[in-house]
Coordinates of C-alpha atoms in Angstrom, one line a residue:
Chain A
X1 CA 7.7 -5.1 9.1
X2 CA 4.5 -5.6 7.2
X3 CA 4.7 -4.9 3.5
X4 CA 2.3 -2.4 2.0
X5 CA 1.3 -2.7 -1.6
X6 CA 0.9 0.8 -3.0
X7 CA -2.4 -0.1 -4.5
X8 CA -5.3 2.0 -3.3
X9 CA -7.8 0.2 -1.1
X10 CA -11.4 0.6 -2.3
X11 CA -12.3 2.5 0.9
X12 CA -9.3 4.2 2.4
X13 CA -9.1 3.5 6.2
X14 CA -7.7 6.9 6.8
X15 CA -8.1 10.0 4.7
X16 CA -5.1 11.0 2.6
X17 CA -2.9 13.9 3.7
X18 CA -2.8 16.8 1.2
X19 CA 0.5 18.5 0.4
X20 CA 0.5 22.3 0.8
X21 CA 2.1 25.0 -1.4
X22 CA 1.0 27.8 0.8
X23 CA 4.0 30.2 0.7
X24 CA 3.3 31.3 4.3
X25 CA 4.1 27.7 5.4
X26 CA 6.6 26.7 2.8
X27 CA 8.8 29.8 2.1
X28 CA 11.8 28.6 4.1
X29 CA 11.7 25.2 2.5
X30 CA 11.4 26.7 -0.9
X31 CA 14.4 29.0 -0.3
X32 CA 16.4 26.1 0.9
X33 CA 15.6 23.9 -2.1
X34 CA 16.2 26.6 -4.7
X35 CA 19.5 27.6 -3.1
X36 CA 20.8 24.1 -2.4
X37 CA 19.2 22.1 -5.3
X38 CA 18.3 22.7 -8.9
X39 CA 20.6 22.1 -11.8
X40 CA 23.8 24.0 -12.8
X41 CA 24.8 24.5 -16.4
X42 CA 28.3 23.5 -17.5
X43 CA 30.8 25.3 -15.3
X44 CA 32.6 26.7 -18.4
X45 CA 29.4 28.6 -19.4
X46 CA 28.6 30.4 -16.2
X47 CA 29.7 33.5 -14.3
X48 CA 32.4 32.8 -11.8
X49 CA 33.7 35.1 -9.0
X50 CA 37.4 34.8 -8.3
X51 CA 37.5 31.6 -10.4
X52 CA 34.8 29.9 -8.3
X53 CA 31.7 29.2 -10.4
X54 CA 28.8 31.2 -8.8
X55 CA 26.7 28.4 -7.5
X56 CA 27.3 29.2 -3.9
X57 CA 25.6 26.9 -1.6
X58 CA 24.9 24.3 -4.2
X59 CA 28.5 23.6 -5.0
X60 CA 29.5 23.7 -1.4
X61 CA 26.9 21.1 -0.5
X62 CA 28.0 19.0 -3.4
X63 CA 31.6 19.2 -2.4
X64 CA 30.8 18.3 1.2
X65 CA 28.7 15.4 -0.1
X66 CA 31.5 14.2 -2.4
X67 CA 34.1 14.4 0.4
X68 CA 31.9 12.1 2.4
X69 CA 31.4 9.8 -0.5
X70 CA 35.1 9.6 -1.2
X71 CA 35.6 8.7 2.5
X72 CA 33.0 6.0 2.1
X73 CA 34.6 4.6 -1.0
X74 CA 31.5 5.5 -3.1
X75 CA 33.1 7.3 -6.0
X76 CA 34.5 4.0 -7.3
X77 CA 31.4 3.8 -9.5
X78 CA 31.7 7.3 -10.9
X79 CA 32.8 8.2 -14.3
X80 CA 36.3 9.7 -14.7
X81 CA 35.0 13.2 -15.3
X82 CA 33.0 13.4 -12.2
X83 CA 35.7 11.8 -10.2
X84 CA 38.3 14.2 -11.4
X85 CA 36.0 17.1 -10.6
X86 CA 35.4 15.9 -7.1
X87 CA 39.1 15.3 -6.6
X88 CA 40.0 18.8 -7.8
X89 CA 37.3 20.6 -5.8
X90 CA 37.9 19.1 -2.4
X91 CA 39.8 22.2 -1.4
X92 CA 40.0 20.9 2.2
X93 CA 41.3 17.6 1.0
X94 CA 44.8 16.7 -0.2
X95 CA 46.5 18.9 -2.7
X96 CA 47.3 16.7 -5.6
X97 CA 50.4 17.0 -7.7
X98 CA 50.2 17.4 -11.5
X99 CA 48.8 14.2 -12.9
X100 CA 48.4 12.6 -9.5
X101 CA 45.1 10.7 -9.1
X102 CA 43.2 10.1 -5.8
X103 CA 42.4 6.4 -5.5
X104 CA 40.5 6.3 -2.3
X105 CA 40.2 8.1 1.0
X106 CA 38.6 7.2 4.3
X107 CA 38.6 8.1 7.9
X108 CA 41.7 6.9 9.7
X109 CA 44.7 8.0 11.7
X110 CA 48.4 7.6 12.4
X111 CA 49.9 6.1 15.5
X112 CA 52.5 8.6 16.8
X113 CA 55.2 6.8 18.8
X114 CA 57.3 9.2 20.5
X115 CA 59.5 9.3 23.6
X116 CA 57.2 11.8 25.3
X117 CA 53.9 11.0 23.8
X118 CA 52.3 8.1 22.1
X119 CA 48.8 8.1 20.7
X120 CA 46.5 8.0 17.8
X121 CA 46.2 11.2 15.8
X122 CA 42.9 11.1 13.8
X123 CA 42.4 12.4 10.3
X124 CA 41.7 10.9 6.9
X125 CA 43.9 8.5 5.0
X126 CA 44.4 9.4 1.3
X127 CA 45.7 6.9 -1.1
X128 CA 46.8 8.3 -4.5
X129 CA 48.6 6.6 -7.4
X130 CA 51.8 8.0 -5.9
X131 CA 51.5 8.5 -2.2
X132 CA 49.8 7.4 1.0
X133 CA 49.0 10.4 3.2
X134 CA 47.3 10.8 6.6
X135 CA 45.9 14.3 6.7
X136 CA 44.2 16.3 9.4
X137 CA 41.9 19.0 8.3
X138 CA 41.6 21.3 11.3
X139 CA 44.1 22.5 12.0
X140 CA 45.5 21.4 8.7
X141 CA 48.5 19.1 9.1
X142 CA 50.0 16.2 7.2
X143 CA 50.3 13.7 10.0
X144 CA 52.2 11.1 8.0
X145 CA 53.2 10.6 4.4
X146 CA 55.1 8.2 2.2
X147 CA 55.8 7.7 -1.5
X148 CA 54.4 4.4 -2.7
X149 CA 57.8 3.8 -4.4
X150 CA 59.3 3.7 -0.9
X151 CA 57.0 1.1 0.5
X152 CA 58.5 -2.3 1.2
X153 CA 55.6 -4.1 2.8
X154 CA 52.1 -3.7 4.1
X155 CA 50.4 -6.0 6.6
X156 CA 47.1 -6.1 8.5
X157 CA 47.4 -6.8 12.1
X158 CA 45.0 -7.0 15.0
X159 CA 45.3 -4.7 18.0
X160 CA 43.4 -4.8 21.2
X161 CA 41.9 -1.4 21.4
X162 CA 41.4 0.6 24.6
X163 CA 37.7 -0.4 24.9
X164 CA 38.8 -4.1 24.8
X165 CA 37.6 -4.8 21.3
X166 CA 39.9 -6.0 18.5
X167 CA 40.8 -3.5 15.8
X168 CA 42.4 -4.2 12.5
X169 CA 45.4 -1.9 11.8
X170 CA 47.7 -1.4 8.8
X171 CA 51.4 -1.9 9.5
X172 CA 53.7 -0.3 6.9
X173 CA 57.4 -0.8 6.4
X174 CA 59.5 1.5 4.2
X175 CA 62.7 0.7 2.3
X176 CA 64.7 3.0 4.5
X177 CA 63.7 1.0 7.6
X178 CA 60.9 3.4 8.7
X179 CA 57.7 2.0 10.0
X180 CA 54.2 3.2 10.6
X181 CA 50.9 2.0 12.0
X182 CA 47.7 3.4 10.5
X183 CA 44.1 3.0 11.5
X184 CA 41.4 3.2 8.8
X185 CA 37.7 2.9 8.6
X186 CA 38.1 0.0 6.2
X187 CA 41.6 -1.4 6.7
X188 CA 41.0 -4.4 4.4
X189 CA 40.0 -2.3 1.5
X190 CA 42.9 0.2 2.1
X191 CA 45.3 -2.7 2.2
X192 CA 44.0 -4.2 -1.0
X193 CA 43.9 -1.0 -2.9
X194 CA 47.4 0.0 -1.6
X195 CA 48.9 -3.3 -2.9
X196 CA 47.1 -2.8 -6.2
X197 CA 48.9 0.5 -6.6
X198 CA 52.2 -0.8 -5.3
X199 CA 53.0 -4.1 -7.0
X200 CA 56.6 -3.9 -5.7
X201 CA 55.5 -4.1 -2.1
X202 CA 55.1 -7.3 -0.2
X203 CA 51.7 -8.2 1.3
X204 CA 53.0 -9.7 4.5
X205 CA 50.8 -11.8 6.7
X206 CA 50.5 -10.0 10.1
X207 CA 52.7 -11.1 12.9
X208 CA 49.7 -12.3 14.9
X209 CA 48.4 -14.4 12.0
X210 CA 45.2 -12.3 11.7
X211 CA 46.1 -10.9 8.4
X212 CA 42.7 -11.1 6.8
X213 CA 40.9 -10.7 10.1
X214 CA 37.5 -9.2 9.9
X215 CA 37.4 -8.4 13.6
X216 CA 36.1 -5.0 13.2
X217 CA 34.3 -2.8 15.6
X218 CA 31.3 -5.1 15.5
X219 CA 33.0 -7.7 17.6
X220 CA 33.8 -11.4 17.1
X221 CA 30.8 -12.6 15.2
X222 CA 29.9 -9.4 13.5
X223 CA 31.2 -7.4 10.6
X224 CA 31.2 -3.8 9.6
X225 CA 32.2 -2.3 6.3
X226 CA 31.2 -1.0 2.9
X227 CA 28.1 -2.6 1.6
X228 CA 25.8 -2.0 -1.4
X229 CA 22.0 -2.0 -0.8
X230 CA 19.5 -2.5 -3.6
X231 CA 17.0 0.0 -2.3
X232 CA 13.5 -0.4 -3.7
X233 CA 11.7 2.4 -5.6
X234 CA 8.3 2.4 -7.3
X235 CA 9.9 1.9 -10.7
X236 CA 12.5 -0.7 -9.6
X237 CA 15.3 -0.8 -7.1
X238 CA 18.5 1.3 -7.1
X239 CA 22.0 0.3 -5.9
X240 CA 23.3 2.6 -3.2
X241 CA 26.6 2.5 -1.5
X242 CA 26.9 2.8 2.3
X243 CA 28.1 1.2 5.4
X244 CA 26.7 -2.1 6.8
X245 CA 27.0 -3.2 10.3
X246 CA 26.2 -6.7 11.6
X247 CA 26.3 -7.5 15.3
X248 CA 24.2 -9.1 18.0
X249 CA 21.5 -6.5 17.4
X250 CA 21.0 -7.5 13.8
X251 CA 22.0 -5.9 10.5
X252 CA 21.8 -2.2 9.7
X253 CA 22.8 -0.3 6.6
X254 CA 23.2 3.5 6.3
X255 CA 24.2 5.7 3.5
X256 CA 26.4 8.7 4.4
X257 CA 23.8 11.0 2.8
X258 CA 20.9 9.7 4.9
X259 CA 20.0 10.8 8.4
X260 CA 19.5 7.4 9.9
X261 CA 19.9 3.7 8.8
X262 CA 17.5 2.9 5.9
X263 CA 17.7 -0.8 6.6
X264 CA 17.3 -2.2 10.1
X265 CA 16.9 -6.0 10.4
X266 CA 16.5 -7.7 13.7
X267 CA 18.1 -11.2 14.0
X268 CA 14.6 -12.8 14.1
X269 CA 13.7 -11.1 10.8
X270 CA 16.4 -13.0 8.9
X271 CA 14.8 -16.1 7.5
X272 CA 17.3 -17.1 4.9
X273 CA 20.6 -16.1 3.3
X274 CA 21.5 -17.0 -0.3
X275 CA 23.8 -16.0 -3.1
X276 CA 22.5 -15.4 -6.6
X277 CA 24.2 -14.5 -9.8
X278 CA 22.8 -11.1 -10.4
X279 CA 24.4 -7.9 -11.7
X280 CA 25.7 -5.7 -8.9
X281 CA 28.1 -2.8 -8.6
X282 CA 30.6 -4.8 -6.3
X283 CA 33.4 -6.7 -7.8
X284 CA 31.7 -10.0 -7.1
X285 CA 29.7 -12.3 -9.5
X286 CA 27.3 -13.0 -6.6
X287 CA 24.6 -10.9 -5.1
X288 CA 23.5 -11.5 -1.5
X289 CA 19.8 -12.1 -1.1
X290 CA 18.2 -12.1 2.4
X291 CA 14.7 -13.5 3.0
X292 CA 12.8 -11.4 5.5
X293 CA 9.1 -11.2 6.5
X294 CA 8.9 -8.1 4.4
X295 CA 10.3 -9.8 1.3
X296 CA 13.7 -10.0 -0.2
X297 CA 16.5 -7.6 0.8
X298 CA 19.3 -7.5 -1.8
X299 CA 22.9 -6.6 -1.0
X300 CA 26.3 -6.7 -2.6
X301 CA 29.8 -6.6 -1.2
X302 CA 33.3 -6.7 -2.4
X303 CA 34.3 -9.1 0.2
X304 CA 31.3 -11.4 0.5
X305 CA 32.7 -14.1 2.9
X306 CA 33.1 -11.4 5.5
X307 CA 29.3 -11.0 5.5
X308 CA 27.9 -14.4 4.6
X309 CA 29.4 -16.3 7.5
X310 CA 28.0 -14.1 10.3
X311 CA 24.7 -13.7 8.3
X312 CA 24.3 -17.5 8.1
X313 CA 24.9 -17.8 11.8
X314 CA 22.4 -15.1 12.5
X315 CA 19.8 -16.7 10.3
X316 CA 20.4 -20.0 12.1
X317 CA 19.8 -18.3 15.4
X318 CA 23.5 -18.0 16.2
X319 CA 24.2 -21.8 16.1
X320 CA 24.4 -22.7 12.5
X321 CA 27.3 -23.9 10.4
X322 CA 28.9 -21.5 8.2
X323 CA 28.5 -22.4 4.6
X324 CA 28.8 -19.0 2.9
X325 CA 31.6 -20.2 0.7
X326 CA 29.4 -22.5 -1.4
X327 CA 26.8 -20.3 -3.1
X328 CA 23.7 -21.8 -4.5
X329 CA 24.0 -21.3 -8.2
X330 CA 20.6 -20.1 -9.1
X331 CA 20.0 -18.4 -12.3
X332 CA 18.4 -15.0 -11.9
X333 CA 15.5 -14.4 -14.2
X334 CA 14.7 -11.2 -12.5
X335 CA 14.1 -9.3 -15.7
X336 CA 16.1 -7.2 -18.1
X337 CA 19.6 -6.4 -17.1
X338 CA 21.0 -3.0 -18.0
Chain B
X1 CA 24.5 36.1 1.3
X2 CA 26.6 39.2 0.9
X3 CA 27.4 42.4 2.6
X4 CA 26.5 44.6 -0.4
X5 CA 24.3 47.3 1.2
X6 CA 21.7 47.4 -1.5
X7 CA 19.7 44.7 -3.2
X8 CA 19.7 46.0 -6.7
X9 CA 21.3 44.3 -9.6
X10 CA 23.4 46.2 -12.1
X11 CA 21.0 45.1 -14.9
X12 CA 17.9 46.2 -13.0
X13 CA 15.9 48.9 -14.5
X14 CA 15.7 51.0 -11.3
X15 CA 18.0 52.2 -8.6
X16 CA 21.4 51.7 -10.3
X17 CA 23.4 51.2 -7.1
X18 CA 24.9 47.8 -7.9
X19 CA 28.6 47.2 -8.4
X20 CA 28.7 48.6 -12.0
X21 CA 25.6 50.6 -12.6
X22 CA 24.1 50.7 -16.1
X23 CA 26.1 47.8 -17.4
X24 CA 24.6 46.4 -20.6
X25 CA 22.7 43.2 -20.3
X26 CA 25.2 40.9 -21.9
X27 CA 24.6 37.8 -19.7
X28 CA 21.6 35.5 -19.6
X29 CA 20.1 34.5 -16.3
X30 CA 18.7 30.9 -16.7
X31 CA 15.6 29.8 -14.8
X32 CA 15.1 26.3 -16.3
X33 CA 15.4 24.1 -19.3
X34 CA 12.2 22.7 -20.8
X35 CA 10.9 21.0 -23.9
X36 CA 10.0 23.4 -26.7
X37 CA 6.4 24.4 -25.8
X38 CA 5.8 25.8 -29.3
X39 CA 4.4 28.9 -27.8
X40 CA 5.5 31.7 -25.5
X41 CA 4.8 32.0 -21.8
X42 CA 1.9 34.2 -21.0
X43 CA 2.9 37.9 -20.7
X44 CA 1.7 38.0 -17.1
X45 CA 4.6 35.8 -16.1
X46 CA 7.8 37.8 -15.4
X47 CA 11.1 37.0 -13.9
X48 CA 13.3 38.4 -11.2
X49 CA 12.6 42.2 -10.6
X50 CA 9.8 41.9 -13.1
X51 CA 12.2 41.3 -16.0
X52 CA 10.6 40.1 -19.3
X53 CA 11.2 36.4 -19.9
X54 CA 12.4 34.7 -23.2
X55 CA 12.7 31.2 -24.4
X56 CA 16.1 30.5 -26.1
X57 CA 16.4 27.3 -28.2
X58 CA 18.6 25.9 -31.0
X59 CA 15.8 24.5 -33.2
X60 CA 12.2 23.5 -33.1
X61 CA 11.4 20.5 -30.9
X62 CA 14.7 20.7 -29.0
X63 CA 15.1 21.7 -25.4
X64 CA 14.9 25.4 -24.7
X65 CA 16.1 27.6 -21.9
X66 CA 13.9 30.1 -20.0
X67 CA 16.0 33.3 -19.5
X68 CA 16.2 37.0 -19.0
X69 CA 19.0 39.2 -20.2
X70 CA 21.0 41.0 -17.6
X71 CA 24.4 42.3 -16.6
X72 CA 27.1 39.7 -16.1
X73 CA 27.1 39.9 -12.3
X74 CA 25.5 37.9 -9.6
X75 CA 22.3 38.9 -7.8
X76 CA 23.4 39.8 -4.3
X77 CA 22.0 41.9 -1.6
X78 CA 20.3 41.8 1.8
X79 CA 18.5 38.6 2.7
X80 CA 15.1 40.2 2.2
X81 CA 15.9 40.9 -1.4
X82 CA 17.4 37.4 -2.0
X83 CA 14.2 35.9 -0.5
X84 CA 12.1 37.9 -2.9
X85 CA 14.3 37.0 -5.9
X86 CA 14.1 33.3 -5.1
X87 CA 10.3 33.5 -4.9
X88 CA 10.3 35.3 -8.3
X89 CA 12.8 32.7 -9.7
X90 CA 10.5 29.9 -8.5
X91 CA 7.4 31.6 -10.0
X92 CA 9.0 31.7 -13.4
X93 CA 10.1 28.0 -13.1
X94 CA 6.6 27.1 -12.0
X95 CA 5.0 28.9 -14.9
X96 CA 7.2 26.9 -17.4
X97 CA 6.4 23.7 -15.5
X98 CA 2.6 24.4 -15.7
X99 CA 3.0 25.0 -19.5
X100 CA 5.0 21.9 -20.4
X101 CA 4.8 19.5 -17.5
X102 CA 8.5 19.0 -17.6
X103 CA 11.3 21.2 -16.4
X104 CA 14.9 21.0 -15.3
X105 CA 14.9 23.8 -12.8
X106 CA 18.2 25.8 -12.3
X107 CA 19.5 26.8 -8.9
X108 CA 19.6 30.5 -8.0
X109 CA 22.1 32.7 -9.8
X110 CA 23.1 30.6 -12.8
X111 CA 24.2 33.2 -15.4
X112 CA 25.7 32.4 -18.8
X113 CA 28.5 34.9 -19.6
X114 CA 29.8 36.0 -23.0
X115 CA 33.3 34.9 -23.9
X116 CA 35.9 35.6 -26.6
X117 CA 33.7 37.3 -29.1
X118 CA 30.8 34.9 -28.5
X119 CA 27.6 36.2 -26.9
X120 CA 26.0 34.5 -24.0
X121 CA 23.1 33.5 -26.2
X122 CA 25.4 31.9 -28.8
X123 CA 27.2 29.9 -26.1
X124 CA 24.0 28.7 -24.6
X125 CA 22.6 27.7 -28.0
X126 CA 25.6 25.7 -28.9
X127 CA 25.6 24.0 -25.5
X128 CA 21.9 23.1 -25.9
X129 CA 22.6 21.8 -29.4
X130 CA 25.5 19.7 -28.1
X131 CA 23.6 18.1 -25.3
X132 CA 20.3 18.0 -27.1
X133 CA 19.7 14.2 -26.9
X134 CA 20.8 13.9 -23.3
X135 CA 18.6 16.9 -22.2
X136 CA 15.6 15.6 -24.2
X137 CA 15.9 12.2 -22.5
X138 CA 16.3 13.8 -19.1
X139 CA 13.2 16.0 -19.6
X140 CA 11.3 13.0 -20.8
X141 CA 12.1 11.2 -17.6
X142 CA 10.9 14.1 -15.5
X143 CA 7.8 14.8 -17.6
X144 CA 4.6 14.5 -15.4
X145 CA 6.7 14.3 -12.2
X146 CA 6.6 16.6 -9.2
X147 CA 8.7 17.0 -6.1
X148 CA 7.1 16.6 -2.7
X149 CA 8.8 17.2 0.6
X150 CA 8.0 15.2 3.7
X151 CA 9.2 16.0 7.2
X152 CA 8.4 13.6 10.0
X153 CA 9.3 14.5 13.5
X154 CA 8.4 13.1 16.9
X155 CA 6.9 15.0 19.8
X156 CA 9.3 13.9 22.5
X157 CA 6.8 14.1 25.3
X158 CA 4.3 12.0 23.4
X159 CA 7.0 9.6 22.2
X160 CA 8.0 8.8 25.8
X161 CA 4.5 8.3 27.1
X162 CA 5.0 4.7 27.7
X163 CA 8.7 4.9 28.6
X164 CA 9.2 3.4 32.1
X165 CA 11.9 5.7 33.1
X166 CA 10.1 8.8 32.0
X167 CA 7.0 7.7 33.9
X168 CA 8.8 7.1 37.1
X169 CA 10.6 10.4 36.9
X170 CA 7.3 12.2 36.4
X171 CA 5.8 10.5 39.4
X172 CA 8.9 11.5 41.5
X173 CA 8.6 15.1 40.3
X174 CA 5.0 15.4 41.5
X175 CA 6.2 14.9 45.1
X176 CA 9.5 16.8 45.1
X177 CA 10.7 20.2 46.2
X178 CA 11.2 22.8 43.5
X179 CA 15.0 22.3 43.6
X180 CA 14.9 18.5 43.2
X181 CA 12.2 19.0 40.6
X182 CA 14.5 21.0 38.4
X183 CA 17.1 18.3 38.6
X184 CA 14.6 15.6 37.8
X185 CA 13.2 17.7 34.9
X186 CA 16.7 17.6 33.3
X187 CA 16.8 13.8 33.7
X188 CA 13.3 13.5 32.3
X189 CA 14.3 15.5 29.2
X190 CA 17.3 13.1 28.7
X191 CA 15.1 10.1 29.1
X192 CA 12.6 11.5 26.6
X193 CA 15.4 12.3 24.1
X194 CA 16.8 8.7 24.3
X195 CA 13.3 7.2 23.9
X196 CA 12.6 9.4 21.0
X197 CA 15.9 8.7 19.3
X198 CA 15.3 4.9 19.5
X199 CA 11.8 5.3 18.2
X200 CA 13.0 7.6 15.4
X201 CA 15.5 5.0 14.2
X202 CA 12.7 2.4 13.9
X203 CA 10.3 4.8 12.3
X204 CA 12.9 6.1 9.8
X205 CA 13.7 2.8 8.2
X206 CA 10.0 1.8 8.0
X207 CA 8.7 5.2 6.7
X208 CA 11.5 5.5 4.2
X209 CA 10.8 2.0 2.8
X210 CA 7.1 2.8 2.5
X211 CA 7.6 6.1 0.8
X212 CA 10.3 4.7 -1.5
X213 CA 7.8 2.1 -2.7
X214 CA 5.5 4.8 -4.0
X215 CA 8.1 7.2 -5.3
X216 CA 10.3 7.1 -8.4
X217 CA 13.2 8.4 -6.3
X218 CA 13.9 10.0 -2.9
X219 CA 16.6 12.0 -1.3
X220 CA 17.4 12.8 2.3
X221 CA 17.4 16.5 3.1
X222 CA 19.4 17.9 5.9
X223 CA 17.1 20.0 8.0
X224 CA 17.2 21.5 11.4
X225 CA 14.2 20.6 13.5
X226 CA 12.1 23.7 14.0
X227 CA 10.6 22.8 17.3
X228 CA 12.9 22.3 20.3
X229 CA 10.4 19.8 21.7
X230 CA 10.7 17.5 18.7
X231 CA 13.1 14.9 17.4
X232 CA 13.8 14.7 13.7
X233 CA 12.8 11.4 12.2
X234 CA 13.0 11.8 8.4
X235 CA 13.3 14.6 6.0
X236 CA 13.0 13.6 2.4
X237 CA 12.3 15.0 -1.1
X238 CA 10.3 12.6 -3.2
X239 CA 10.1 12.4 -7.0
X240 CA 6.5 11.3 -7.7
X241 CA 4.3 11.0 -10.7
X242 CA 1.5 13.6 -10.6
X243 CA -1.1 10.8 -10.3
X244 CA 0.9 9.3 -7.4
X245 CA 0.6 12.3 -5.0
X246 CA -2.6 10.9 -3.5
X247 CA -0.9 7.6 -2.7
X248 CA 1.9 9.3 -0.8
X249 CA -0.7 11.3 1.1
X250 CA -2.3 8.0 2.1
X251 CA 0.9 6.4 3.2
X252 CA 1.6 9.5 5.4
X253 CA -1.9 9.3 6.9
X254 CA -1.3 5.7 7.8
X255 CA 2.0 6.5 9.5
X256 CA 0.3 9.3 11.4
X257 CA -2.5 7.0 12.4
X258 CA -0.1 4.3 13.7
X259 CA 2.0 6.6 15.8
X260 CA 0.2 9.4 17.6
X261 CA 3.6 11.0 18.6
X262 CA 4.4 11.7 15.0
X263 CA 4.1 15.2 13.4
X264 CA 4.1 15.4 9.7
X265 CA 4.7 18.3 7.3
X266 CA 3.8 17.6 3.7
X267 CA 4.8 20.2 1.1
X268 CA 4.4 20.6 -2.6
X269 CA 3.9 19.7 -5.4
X270 CA 6.9 21.6 -6.7
X271 CA 9.0 21.5 -9.9
X272 CA 11.6 18.7 -9.3
X273 CA 14.4 20.9 -8.0
X274 CA 16.0 18.1 -6.0
X275 CA 16.1 15.7 -9.0
X276 CA 17.4 18.1 -11.6
X277 CA 21.1 17.3 -11.6
X278 CA 22.7 17.2 -15.1
X279 CA 25.0 14.4 -14.1
X280 CA 28.3 16.2 -14.3
X281 CA 30.2 17.9 -11.5
X282 CA 28.0 19.3 -8.7
X283 CA 24.3 19.0 -8.5
X284 CA 23.7 17.2 -5.3
X285 CA 23.5 13.8 -7.1
X286 CA 24.1 11.1 -4.7
X287 CA 25.9 8.5 -6.7
X288 CA 25.8 7.3 -10.2
X289 CA 25.4 3.5 -10.0
X290 CA 25.9 1.7 -13.2
X291 CA 22.3 1.8 -14.4
X292 CA 19.3 0.6 -12.5
X293 CA 20.4 -3.0 -12.3
X294 CA 17.6 -5.4 -12.0
X295 CA 14.2 -3.9 -11.5
X296 CA 12.1 -4.8 -8.7
X297 CA 12.3 -6.3 -5.4
X298 CA 8.9 -7.5 -4.5
X299 CA 7.5 -4.5 -2.7

């Protein structure tokens, strides 16, 4: 990946393309952008039809986008007002009780264990400050639900999935003796946030000893989960939340609002891995810096060790020793912090 | 949009066949917010259905709203009318943008309504006063910036030119009976799709990185590919300084030059519709990270 400086060469090798505003060519695009984008005044000010502010497509797109972001755990960085708005407006989501707050939600499912039928029923897992609910949207059905007050213990355990790979599941026990097995896009994060909400519940180590296991869908020496990417812009980089995936093919990162992965790094492009003390939106004092032929790639994660180990091994050509636990303490003089 | 049989608005001056004909114009249709230009828009610029435009502001130097007075009801009607209204909406936004170089464009059908003895204008004015600093800052950020749209697709046939499997299928087809040829054509299409998808993933990350390096911001747009023979690579809106448009054009020309299978649509410059969110509730904003942390990867 050669890096291109945006500076203009003295004699451009190829002529520059010119943008067009010709309505005959751009009309459909203009319609789409005016209907789907543009600002909206405060909802209290504007005309509503049947209590829905009249911002049609725009609001629908925003809600759809927010639902996705909730599922990806991106709204953790949002201010309370926006969050509350998103929580209220996800009409297809969980109906919250008065004063109930949605903490997180992600794709997941509930293991139905019946006499006639056993199987995973997919939906989305909603954790609020009062309940844990697995909800299916279409057709709408609460697949499983428990009050947090009823929760006795929560444990992560590893299950060999149908395809032969190991999957981390969440095993829950209730005070009344009930039990449930849930799947989740990010079981470790769900487990952690669930225990934060339920101090009374025990965090049991899993029966198979793989309680903190990172064996996700990426296989034994890979990892997959929420990851922040400091994506470059002309005026400085921006932190964006998304999903990272590390496997034999390299590292990729994709935001739920992008069409394809914005970061694709082949194993051979990873020249070095280090941790630096820089500001980042994750809960970690360290930011992950990767050296690549195209320059630095800057990432942040809530659970750094899950990423540093496999990355170090990838940088060392798959044979290196893991030393991701001992960050190089380098001061970052990268300019003004916010 | 709606199944209302006619495309007139209750506040329109002609053809009163909307829901409540002849309703007094008690609401304000808002086109955009802009810095106070200190002058009126030229009379030649009109709004939707030729309505006269006004600037409403709470004091000199503060942000003002470009509006027309109308009935408190949404514009709805046949698609044809909606299309025309949106073009007229954009024309008004564009005129304001040409005048001041900075606008926060509104989406279609944002109407301020009167409430509890306060007129729409009073409510809008007090909201502008309340958010004055924030709006001024936001308009400063957008000043001198334009939105560009870039669509990169791949011609599947061209993208698979060097694909082994596609080549051997084409060779087989040349010497097959029509029946077998139809079967092989299906396989060829699949092979071309797969080859294009793989190439598209590679191109996306590279093109996005190069465009981001010359843009203040960018946003993915969801777009259906228009041409059934093409694979969508990247569809983005870019926020670019007026003097940076040329640079984006050069990056696109390079991308085109490097990959003959690439097809590029390059649209704009437009007022920054995709970057006009007001940072509360809906607006298509992606996420609000806690500030732009540390500037600058080396790009």
